[in-house]
mmCIF file of C-alpha atoms in Angstrom:
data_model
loop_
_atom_site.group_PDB
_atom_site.id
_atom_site.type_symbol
_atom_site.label_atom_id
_atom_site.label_comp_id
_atom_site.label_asym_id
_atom_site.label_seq_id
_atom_site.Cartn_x
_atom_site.Cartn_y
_atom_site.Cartn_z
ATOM 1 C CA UNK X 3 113.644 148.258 131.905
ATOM 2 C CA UNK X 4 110.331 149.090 133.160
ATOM 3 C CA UNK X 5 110.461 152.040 135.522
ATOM 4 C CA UNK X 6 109.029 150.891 138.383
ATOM 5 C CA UNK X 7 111.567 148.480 138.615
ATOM 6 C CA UNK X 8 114.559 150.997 139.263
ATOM 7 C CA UNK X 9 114.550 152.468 143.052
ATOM 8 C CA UNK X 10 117.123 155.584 143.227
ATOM 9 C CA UNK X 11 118.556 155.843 146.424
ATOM 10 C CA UNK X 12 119.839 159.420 147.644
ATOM 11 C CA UNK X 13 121.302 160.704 150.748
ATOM 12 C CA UNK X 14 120.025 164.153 151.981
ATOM 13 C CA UNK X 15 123.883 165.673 151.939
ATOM 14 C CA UNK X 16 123.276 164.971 148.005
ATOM 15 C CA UNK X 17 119.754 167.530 148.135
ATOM 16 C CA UNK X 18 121.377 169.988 150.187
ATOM 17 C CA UNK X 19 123.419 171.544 147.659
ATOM 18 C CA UNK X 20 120.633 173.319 146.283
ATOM 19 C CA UNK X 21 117.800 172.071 147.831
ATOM 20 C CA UNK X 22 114.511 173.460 145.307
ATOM 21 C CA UNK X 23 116.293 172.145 142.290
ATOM 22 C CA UNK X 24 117.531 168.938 143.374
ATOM 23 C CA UNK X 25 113.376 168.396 144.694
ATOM 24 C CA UNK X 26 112.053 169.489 141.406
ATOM 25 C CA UNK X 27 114.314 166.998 139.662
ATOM 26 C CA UNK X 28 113.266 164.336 141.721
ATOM 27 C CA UNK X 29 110.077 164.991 141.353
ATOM 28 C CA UNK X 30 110.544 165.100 137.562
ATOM 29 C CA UNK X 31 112.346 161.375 137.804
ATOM 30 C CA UNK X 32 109.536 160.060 139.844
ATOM 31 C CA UNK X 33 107.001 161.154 137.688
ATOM 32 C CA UNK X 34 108.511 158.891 135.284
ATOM 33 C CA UNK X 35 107.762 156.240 137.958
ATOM 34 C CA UNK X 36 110.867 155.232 139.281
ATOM 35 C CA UNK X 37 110.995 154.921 142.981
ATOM 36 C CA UNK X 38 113.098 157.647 145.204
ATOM 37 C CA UNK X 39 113.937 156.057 148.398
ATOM 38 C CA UNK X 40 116.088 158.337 151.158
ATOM 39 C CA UNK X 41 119.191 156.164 152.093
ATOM 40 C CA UNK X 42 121.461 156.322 155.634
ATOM 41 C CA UNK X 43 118.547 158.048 157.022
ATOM 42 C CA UNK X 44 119.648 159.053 160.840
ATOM 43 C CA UNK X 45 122.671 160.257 159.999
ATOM 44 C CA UNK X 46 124.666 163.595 158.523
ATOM 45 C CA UNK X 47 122.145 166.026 157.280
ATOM 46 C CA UNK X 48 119.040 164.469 158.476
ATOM 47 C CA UNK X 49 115.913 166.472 158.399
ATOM 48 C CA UNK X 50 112.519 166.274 158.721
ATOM 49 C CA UNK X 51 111.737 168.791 156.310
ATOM 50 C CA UNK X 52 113.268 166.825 153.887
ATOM 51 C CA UNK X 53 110.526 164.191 154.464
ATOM 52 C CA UNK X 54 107.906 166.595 154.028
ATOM 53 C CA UNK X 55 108.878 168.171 151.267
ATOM 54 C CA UNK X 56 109.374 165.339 149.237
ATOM 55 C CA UNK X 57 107.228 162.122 148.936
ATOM 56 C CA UNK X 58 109.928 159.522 149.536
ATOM 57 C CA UNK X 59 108.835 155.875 148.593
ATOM 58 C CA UNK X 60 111.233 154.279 151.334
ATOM 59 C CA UNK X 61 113.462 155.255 154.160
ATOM 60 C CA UNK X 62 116.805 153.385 154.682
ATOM 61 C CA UNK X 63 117.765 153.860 157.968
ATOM 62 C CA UNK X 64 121.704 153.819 158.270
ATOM 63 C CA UNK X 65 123.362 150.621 159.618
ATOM 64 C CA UNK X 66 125.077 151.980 161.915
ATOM 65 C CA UNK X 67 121.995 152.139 164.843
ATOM 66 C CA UNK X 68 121.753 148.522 163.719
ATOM 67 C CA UNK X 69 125.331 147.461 164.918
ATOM 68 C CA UNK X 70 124.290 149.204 168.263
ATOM 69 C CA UNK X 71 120.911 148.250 169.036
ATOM 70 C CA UNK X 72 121.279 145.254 171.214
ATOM 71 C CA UNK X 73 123.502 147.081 173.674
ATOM 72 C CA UNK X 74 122.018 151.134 173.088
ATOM 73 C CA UNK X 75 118.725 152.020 174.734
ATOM 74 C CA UNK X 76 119.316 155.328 172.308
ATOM 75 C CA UNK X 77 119.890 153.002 169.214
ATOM 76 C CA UNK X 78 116.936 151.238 169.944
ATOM 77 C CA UNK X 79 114.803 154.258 170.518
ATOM 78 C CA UNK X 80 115.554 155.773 167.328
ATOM 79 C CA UNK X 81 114.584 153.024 165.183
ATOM 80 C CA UNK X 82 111.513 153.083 167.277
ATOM 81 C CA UNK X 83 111.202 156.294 166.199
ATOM 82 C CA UNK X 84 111.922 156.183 162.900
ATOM 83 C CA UNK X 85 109.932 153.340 162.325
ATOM 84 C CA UNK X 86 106.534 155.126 163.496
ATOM 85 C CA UNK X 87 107.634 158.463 161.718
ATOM 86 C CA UNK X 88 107.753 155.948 158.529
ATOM 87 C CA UNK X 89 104.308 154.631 159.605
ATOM 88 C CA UNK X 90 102.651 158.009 160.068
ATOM 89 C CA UNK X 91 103.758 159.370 156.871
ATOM 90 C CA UNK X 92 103.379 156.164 155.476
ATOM 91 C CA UNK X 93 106.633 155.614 153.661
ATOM 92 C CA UNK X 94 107.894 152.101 154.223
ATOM 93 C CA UNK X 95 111.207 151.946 156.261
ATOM 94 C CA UNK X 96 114.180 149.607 155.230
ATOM 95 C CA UNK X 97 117.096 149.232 157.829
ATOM 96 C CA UNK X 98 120.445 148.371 156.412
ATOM 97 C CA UNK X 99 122.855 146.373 158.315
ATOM 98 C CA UNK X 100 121.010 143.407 159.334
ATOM 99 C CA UNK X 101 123.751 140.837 161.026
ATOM 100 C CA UNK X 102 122.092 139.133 163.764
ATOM 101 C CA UNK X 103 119.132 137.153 164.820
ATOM 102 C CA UNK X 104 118.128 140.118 167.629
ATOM 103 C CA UNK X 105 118.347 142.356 165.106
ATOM 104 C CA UNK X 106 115.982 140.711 162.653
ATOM 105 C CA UNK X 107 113.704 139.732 165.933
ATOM 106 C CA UNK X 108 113.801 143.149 167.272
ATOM 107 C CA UNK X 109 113.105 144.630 163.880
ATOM 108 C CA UNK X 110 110.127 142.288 163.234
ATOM 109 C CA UNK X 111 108.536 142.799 166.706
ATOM 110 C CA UNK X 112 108.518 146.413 165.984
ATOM 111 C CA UNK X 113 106.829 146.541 162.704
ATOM 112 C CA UNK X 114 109.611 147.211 160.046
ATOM 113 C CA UNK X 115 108.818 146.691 156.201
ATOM 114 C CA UNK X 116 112.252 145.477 155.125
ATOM 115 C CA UNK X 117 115.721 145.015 155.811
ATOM 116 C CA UNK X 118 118.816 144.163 154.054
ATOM 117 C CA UNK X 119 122.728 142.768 155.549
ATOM 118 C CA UNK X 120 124.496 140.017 155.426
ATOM 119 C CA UNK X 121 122.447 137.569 158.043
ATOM 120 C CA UNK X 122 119.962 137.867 154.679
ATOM 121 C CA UNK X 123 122.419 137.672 151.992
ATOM 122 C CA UNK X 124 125.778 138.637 151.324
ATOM 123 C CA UNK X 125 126.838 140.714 148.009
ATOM 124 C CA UNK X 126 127.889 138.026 144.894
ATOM 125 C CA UNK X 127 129.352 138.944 141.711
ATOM 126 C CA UNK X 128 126.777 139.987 138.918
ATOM 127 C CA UNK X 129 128.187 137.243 136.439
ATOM 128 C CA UNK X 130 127.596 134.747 139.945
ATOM 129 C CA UNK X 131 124.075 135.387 140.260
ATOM 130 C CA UNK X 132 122.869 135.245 136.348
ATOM 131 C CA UNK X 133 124.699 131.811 136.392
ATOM 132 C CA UNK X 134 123.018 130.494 139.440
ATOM 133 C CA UNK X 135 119.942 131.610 137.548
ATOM 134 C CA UNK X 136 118.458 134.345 139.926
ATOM 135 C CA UNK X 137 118.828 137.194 137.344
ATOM 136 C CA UNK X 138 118.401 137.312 133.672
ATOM 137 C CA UNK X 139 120.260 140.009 131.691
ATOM 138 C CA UNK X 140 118.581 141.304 128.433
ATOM 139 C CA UNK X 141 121.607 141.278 125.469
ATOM 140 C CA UNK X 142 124.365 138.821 124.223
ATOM 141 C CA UNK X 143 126.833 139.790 126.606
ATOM 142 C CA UNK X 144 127.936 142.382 129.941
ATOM 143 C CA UNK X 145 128.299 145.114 127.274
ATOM 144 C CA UNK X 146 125.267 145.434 125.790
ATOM 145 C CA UNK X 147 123.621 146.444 129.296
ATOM 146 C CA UNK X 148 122.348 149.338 130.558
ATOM 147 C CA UNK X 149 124.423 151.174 133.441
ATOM 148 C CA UNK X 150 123.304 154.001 135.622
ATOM 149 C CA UNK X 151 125.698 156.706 136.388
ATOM 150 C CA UNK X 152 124.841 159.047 139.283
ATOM 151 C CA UNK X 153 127.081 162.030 139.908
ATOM 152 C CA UNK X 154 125.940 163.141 143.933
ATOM 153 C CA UNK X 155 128.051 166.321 143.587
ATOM 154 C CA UNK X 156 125.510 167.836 140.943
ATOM 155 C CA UNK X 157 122.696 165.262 141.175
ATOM 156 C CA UNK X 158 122.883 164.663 137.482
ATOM 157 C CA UNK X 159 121.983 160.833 136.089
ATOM 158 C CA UNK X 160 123.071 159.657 132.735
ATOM 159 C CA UNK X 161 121.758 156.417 131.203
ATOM 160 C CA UNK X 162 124.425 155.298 128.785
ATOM 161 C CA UNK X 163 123.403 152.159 126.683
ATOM 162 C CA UNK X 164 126.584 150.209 125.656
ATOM 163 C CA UNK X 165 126.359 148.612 122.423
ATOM 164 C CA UNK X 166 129.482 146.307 121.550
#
């Protein structure tokens, strides 16, 4: 698989453990071109030094201001707010969570570059999706792919091939 195609997503609690290694790794990994995006931004550890000391390729901004913005000023101002941080740094900002129409309206008015939940699409089984002919695997069978192992306590990735 192409590089570019595989987006790693990492919360900041998973840099904090030793912040100028975890960075340099990161940096290391997207030299190799995959993308680094910073997920359930907004929540736990957040920090804005985190943003500038690493160039991100996408915020995801946790769900969890999503399932309060039609009834939270706050919510709403947040994701205002993260949305033109995003803009001004110019990393693209995702918010998770999508379930509603107002959501997806209020997201759109405001400028967002993506979203994801279940008013979009709901999670299917991997073996449901290469059937209905959205996804291709490369191999004769499940085995033979590739799977990505992350391990947030030490940051460490493993690709192990399978081979039947």
């Amino acid at each position: 698989m192409p590089p570019d195609r595989l987006e790693l997503e990492l919360t900041e609690s998973t840099i904090f453990a030793d912040k100028e290694r975890s960075l340099h790794m990161l940096r290391q990994i997207k030299e190799l071109g995959v993308s680094i995006a910073l997920d359930d931004f907004g929540t736990g550890y957040s920090s804005l030094d985190t943003l500038r000391a690493f160039p991100f390729d996408k915020i995801k901004l946790d769900r969890s201001f999503m399932s309060e913005v039609e009834s939270s000023p706050q919510a709403k101002a947040i994701i205002r707010a993260v949305l033109a941080l995003g803009k001004s740094l110019e990393i693209p900002v995702l918010a998770e969570g999508i379930e509603t129409h107002g959501q997806l309206a209020l997201l759109t008015t405001e400028g967002c570059d993506e979203a994801q939940g279940y008013l979009l699409g709901r999670p299917e089984p991997l073996q449901q999706i290469v059937t209905s002919g959205q996804l291709t695997l490369i191999g004769q069978n499940m085995a033979e792919q590739a799977v990505v192992v992350v391990r947030p306590e030490n940051i460490e990735m493993n690709l192990i091939a399978r081979s039947a």
